[in-house]
Amino acid sequence: MASPVSALVDVAKPEDEKRRLFLVTTDDTPDALMRVLGVASVQQTRLRALSAAPEGQHMTIRLEIDDQGDDRAQVLASRLAACPSVRGVGFGWRL
């Protein structure tokens, strides 16, 4: 059975315009957003869109970045997951 993330690929989009979407859940602390952005910066991602919103005791951060391949996406996801205060990371293609 295919994962729901793979179903989000837009095949009509040229390769150089594909973007990845990362959804990060963190504790709602004053430095959570900066920690997540710091990881994205160190990994040399090109950020195209960002949103963050509190949800109870947590914060949801949405990062949209230029696609740099599956391996780089996996590395970024694992680095984000290791970041203090991060509770969950999911990623896939932007529609």
PDB file of C-alpha atoms in Angstrom:
ATOM      1  CA  MET A   1       0.000   0.000   0.000  1.00  0.00           C
ATOM      2  CA  ALA A   2       1.422   3.419  -0.979  1.00  0.00           C
ATOM      3  CA  SER A   3       1.949   5.983   1.735  1.00  0.00           C
ATOM      4  CA  PRO A   4      -0.384   9.004   1.685  1.00  0.00           C
ATOM      5  CA  VAL A   5       2.620  11.301   1.383  1.00  0.00           C
ATOM      6  CA  SER A   6       3.654   9.835  -1.985  1.00  0.00           C
ATOM      7  CA  ALA A   7       0.161  10.504  -3.320  1.00  0.00           C
ATOM      8  CA  LEU A   8       0.788  14.241  -2.903  1.00  0.00           C
ATOM      9  CA  VAL A   9       3.354  14.425  -5.744  1.00  0.00           C
ATOM     10  CA  ASP A  10       2.276  16.844  -8.471  1.00  0.00           C
ATOM     11  CA  VAL A  11       3.613  15.213 -11.653  1.00  0.00           C
ATOM     12  CA  ALA A  12       2.749  18.252 -13.786  1.00  0.00           C
ATOM     13  CA  LYS A  13       5.218  20.423 -11.890  1.00  0.00           C
ATOM     14  CA  PRO A  14       8.712  20.792 -13.406  1.00  0.00           C
ATOM     15  CA  GLU A  15      11.503  19.193 -11.364  1.00  0.00           C
ATOM     16  CA  ASP A  16      13.112  22.525 -10.460  1.00  0.00           C
ATOM     17  CA  GLU A  17       9.864  23.852  -8.957  1.00  0.00           C
ATOM     18  CA  LYS A  18       9.063  20.943  -6.643  1.00  0.00           C
ATOM     19  CA  ARG A  19       8.845  21.814  -2.984  1.00  0.00           C
ATOM     20  CA  ARG A  20       8.804  19.842   0.224  1.00  0.00           C
ATOM     21  CA  LEU A  21       6.469  20.546   3.079  1.00  0.00           C
ATOM     22  CA  PHE A  22       7.627  19.863   6.640  1.00  0.00           C
ATOM     23  CA  LEU A  23       5.144  19.887   9.503  1.00  0.00           C
ATOM     24  CA  VAL A  24       6.825  20.174  12.885  1.00  0.00           C
ATOM     25  CA  THR A  25       5.103  19.966  16.270  1.00  0.00           C
ATOM     26  CA  THR A  26       6.999  21.501  19.183  1.00  0.00           C
ATOM     27  CA  ASP A  27       6.415  22.465  22.768  1.00  0.00           C
ATOM     28  CA  ASP A  28       5.102  26.029  22.812  1.00  0.00           C
ATOM     29  CA  THR A  29       8.287  27.618  24.188  1.00  0.00           C
ATOM     30  CA  PRO A  30       9.696  31.060  23.354  1.00  0.00           C
ATOM     31  CA  ASP A  31      12.677  29.592  21.454  1.00  0.00           C
ATOM     32  CA  ALA A  32      11.007  26.680  19.605  1.00  0.00           C
ATOM     33  CA  LEU A  33      10.585  28.490  16.285  1.00  0.00           C
ATOM     34  CA  MET A  34      14.158  29.801  16.308  1.00  0.00           C
ATOM     35  CA  ARG A  35      15.510  26.321  17.060  1.00  0.00           C
ATOM     36  CA  VAL A  36      13.631  24.844  14.102  1.00  0.00           C
ATOM     37  CA  LEU A  37      14.725  27.672  11.789  1.00  0.00           C
ATOM     38  CA  GLY A  38      18.305  27.239  12.995  1.00  0.00           C
ATOM     39  CA  VAL A  39      18.287  23.603  11.925  1.00  0.00           C
ATOM     40  CA  ALA A  40      16.833  24.530   8.521  1.00  0.00           C
ATOM     41  CA  SER A  41      19.515  27.191   8.105  1.00  0.00           C
ATOM     42  CA  VAL A  42      22.398  24.883   9.022  1.00  0.00           C
ATOM     43  CA  GLN A  43      21.060  22.349   6.507  1.00  0.00           C
ATOM     44  CA  GLN A  44      21.154  25.107   3.851  1.00  0.00           C
ATOM     45  CA  THR A  45      17.506  24.874   2.851  1.00  0.00           C
ATOM     46  CA  ARG A  46      15.833  27.529   0.760  1.00  0.00           C
ATOM     47  CA  LEU A  47      12.751  28.486   2.741  1.00  0.00           C
ATOM     48  CA  ARG A  48       9.794  29.471   0.536  1.00  0.00           C
ATOM     49  CA  ALA A  49       6.982  29.699   3.099  1.00  0.00           C
ATOM     50  CA  LEU A  50       6.661  29.566   6.858  1.00  0.00           C
ATOM     51  CA  SER A  51       3.750  29.549   9.268  1.00  0.00           C
ATOM     52  CA  ALA A  52       3.574  28.865  12.980  1.00  0.00           C
ATOM     53  CA  ALA A  53       0.574  28.701  15.270  1.00  0.00           C
ATOM     54  CA  PRO A  54       0.046  27.670  18.884  1.00  0.00           C
ATOM     55  CA  GLU A  55      -2.265  24.733  19.550  1.00  0.00           C
ATOM     56  CA  GLY A  56      -2.783  24.272  23.277  1.00  0.00           C
ATOM     57  CA  GLN A  57       0.565  23.403  24.867  1.00  0.00           C
ATOM     58  CA  HIS A  58       2.161  22.860  21.460  1.00  0.00           C
ATOM     59  CA  MET A  59       3.090  24.877  18.407  1.00  0.00           C
ATOM     60  CA  THR A  60       2.668  23.726  14.825  1.00  0.00           C
ATOM     61  CA  ILE A  61       5.330  24.956  12.404  1.00  0.00           C
ATOM     62  CA  ARG A  62       4.886  24.576   8.644  1.00  0.00           C
ATOM     63  CA  LEU A  63       8.016  24.920   6.505  1.00  0.00           C
ATOM     64  CA  GLU A  64       7.893  24.887   2.732  1.00  0.00           C
ATOM     65  CA  ILE A  65      11.310  24.482   1.096  1.00  0.00           C
ATOM     66  CA  ASP A  66      12.801  23.853  -2.337  1.00  0.00           C
ATOM     67  CA  ASP A  67      13.231  20.136  -2.960  1.00  0.00           C
ATOM     68  CA  GLN A  68      16.827  18.922  -2.635  1.00  0.00           C
ATOM     69  CA  GLY A  69      16.115  15.222  -3.014  1.00  0.00           C
ATOM     70  CA  ASP A  70      14.919  12.393  -0.819  1.00  0.00           C
ATOM     71  CA  ASP A  71      18.193  11.940   1.065  1.00  0.00           C
ATOM     72  CA  ARG A  72      18.410  15.609   2.044  1.00  0.00           C
ATOM     73  CA  ALA A  73      14.747  15.583   3.129  1.00  0.00           C
ATOM     74  CA  GLN A  74      15.400  12.549   5.354  1.00  0.00           C
ATOM     75  CA  VAL A  75      18.445  14.218   6.899  1.00  0.00           C
ATOM     76  CA  LEU A  76      16.527  17.428   7.569  1.00  0.00           C
ATOM     77  CA  ALA A  77      13.635  15.491   9.114  1.00  0.00           C
ATOM     78  CA  SER A  78      15.966  13.559  11.417  1.00  0.00           C
ATOM     79  CA  ARG A  79      17.810  16.730  12.469  1.00  0.00           C
ATOM     80  CA  LEU A  80      14.522  18.485  13.162  1.00  0.00           C
ATOM     81  CA  ALA A  81      13.294  15.511  15.190  1.00  0.00           C
ATOM     82  CA  ALA A  82      16.472  15.645  17.321  1.00  0.00           C
ATOM     83  CA  CYS A  83      15.955  19.325  18.100  1.00  0.00           C
ATOM     84  CA  PRO A  84      15.039  20.143  21.737  1.00  0.00           C
ATOM     85  CA  SER A  85      11.306  20.703  22.248  1.00  0.00           C
ATOM     86  CA  VAL A  86      10.335  19.038  18.938  1.00  0.00           C
ATOM     87  CA  ARG A  87       7.620  16.430  19.476  1.00  0.00           C
ATOM     88  CA  GLY A  88       7.011  15.300  15.891  1.00  0.00           C
ATOM     89  CA  VAL A  89       8.080  15.829  12.277  1.00  0.00           C
ATOM     90  CA  GLY A  90       6.280  14.886   9.090  1.00  0.00           C
ATOM     91  CA  PHE A  91       7.153  15.747   5.529  1.00  0.00           C
ATOM     92  CA  GLY A  92       5.961  15.245   1.971  1.00  0.00           C
ATOM     93  CA  TRP A  93       5.431  17.074  -1.279  1.00  0.00           C
ATOM     94  CA  ARG A  94       3.626  20.381  -1.518  1.00  0.00           C
ATOM     95  CA  LEU A  95       0.596  20.237  -3.779  1.00  0.00           C
TER      96      LEU A  95
END
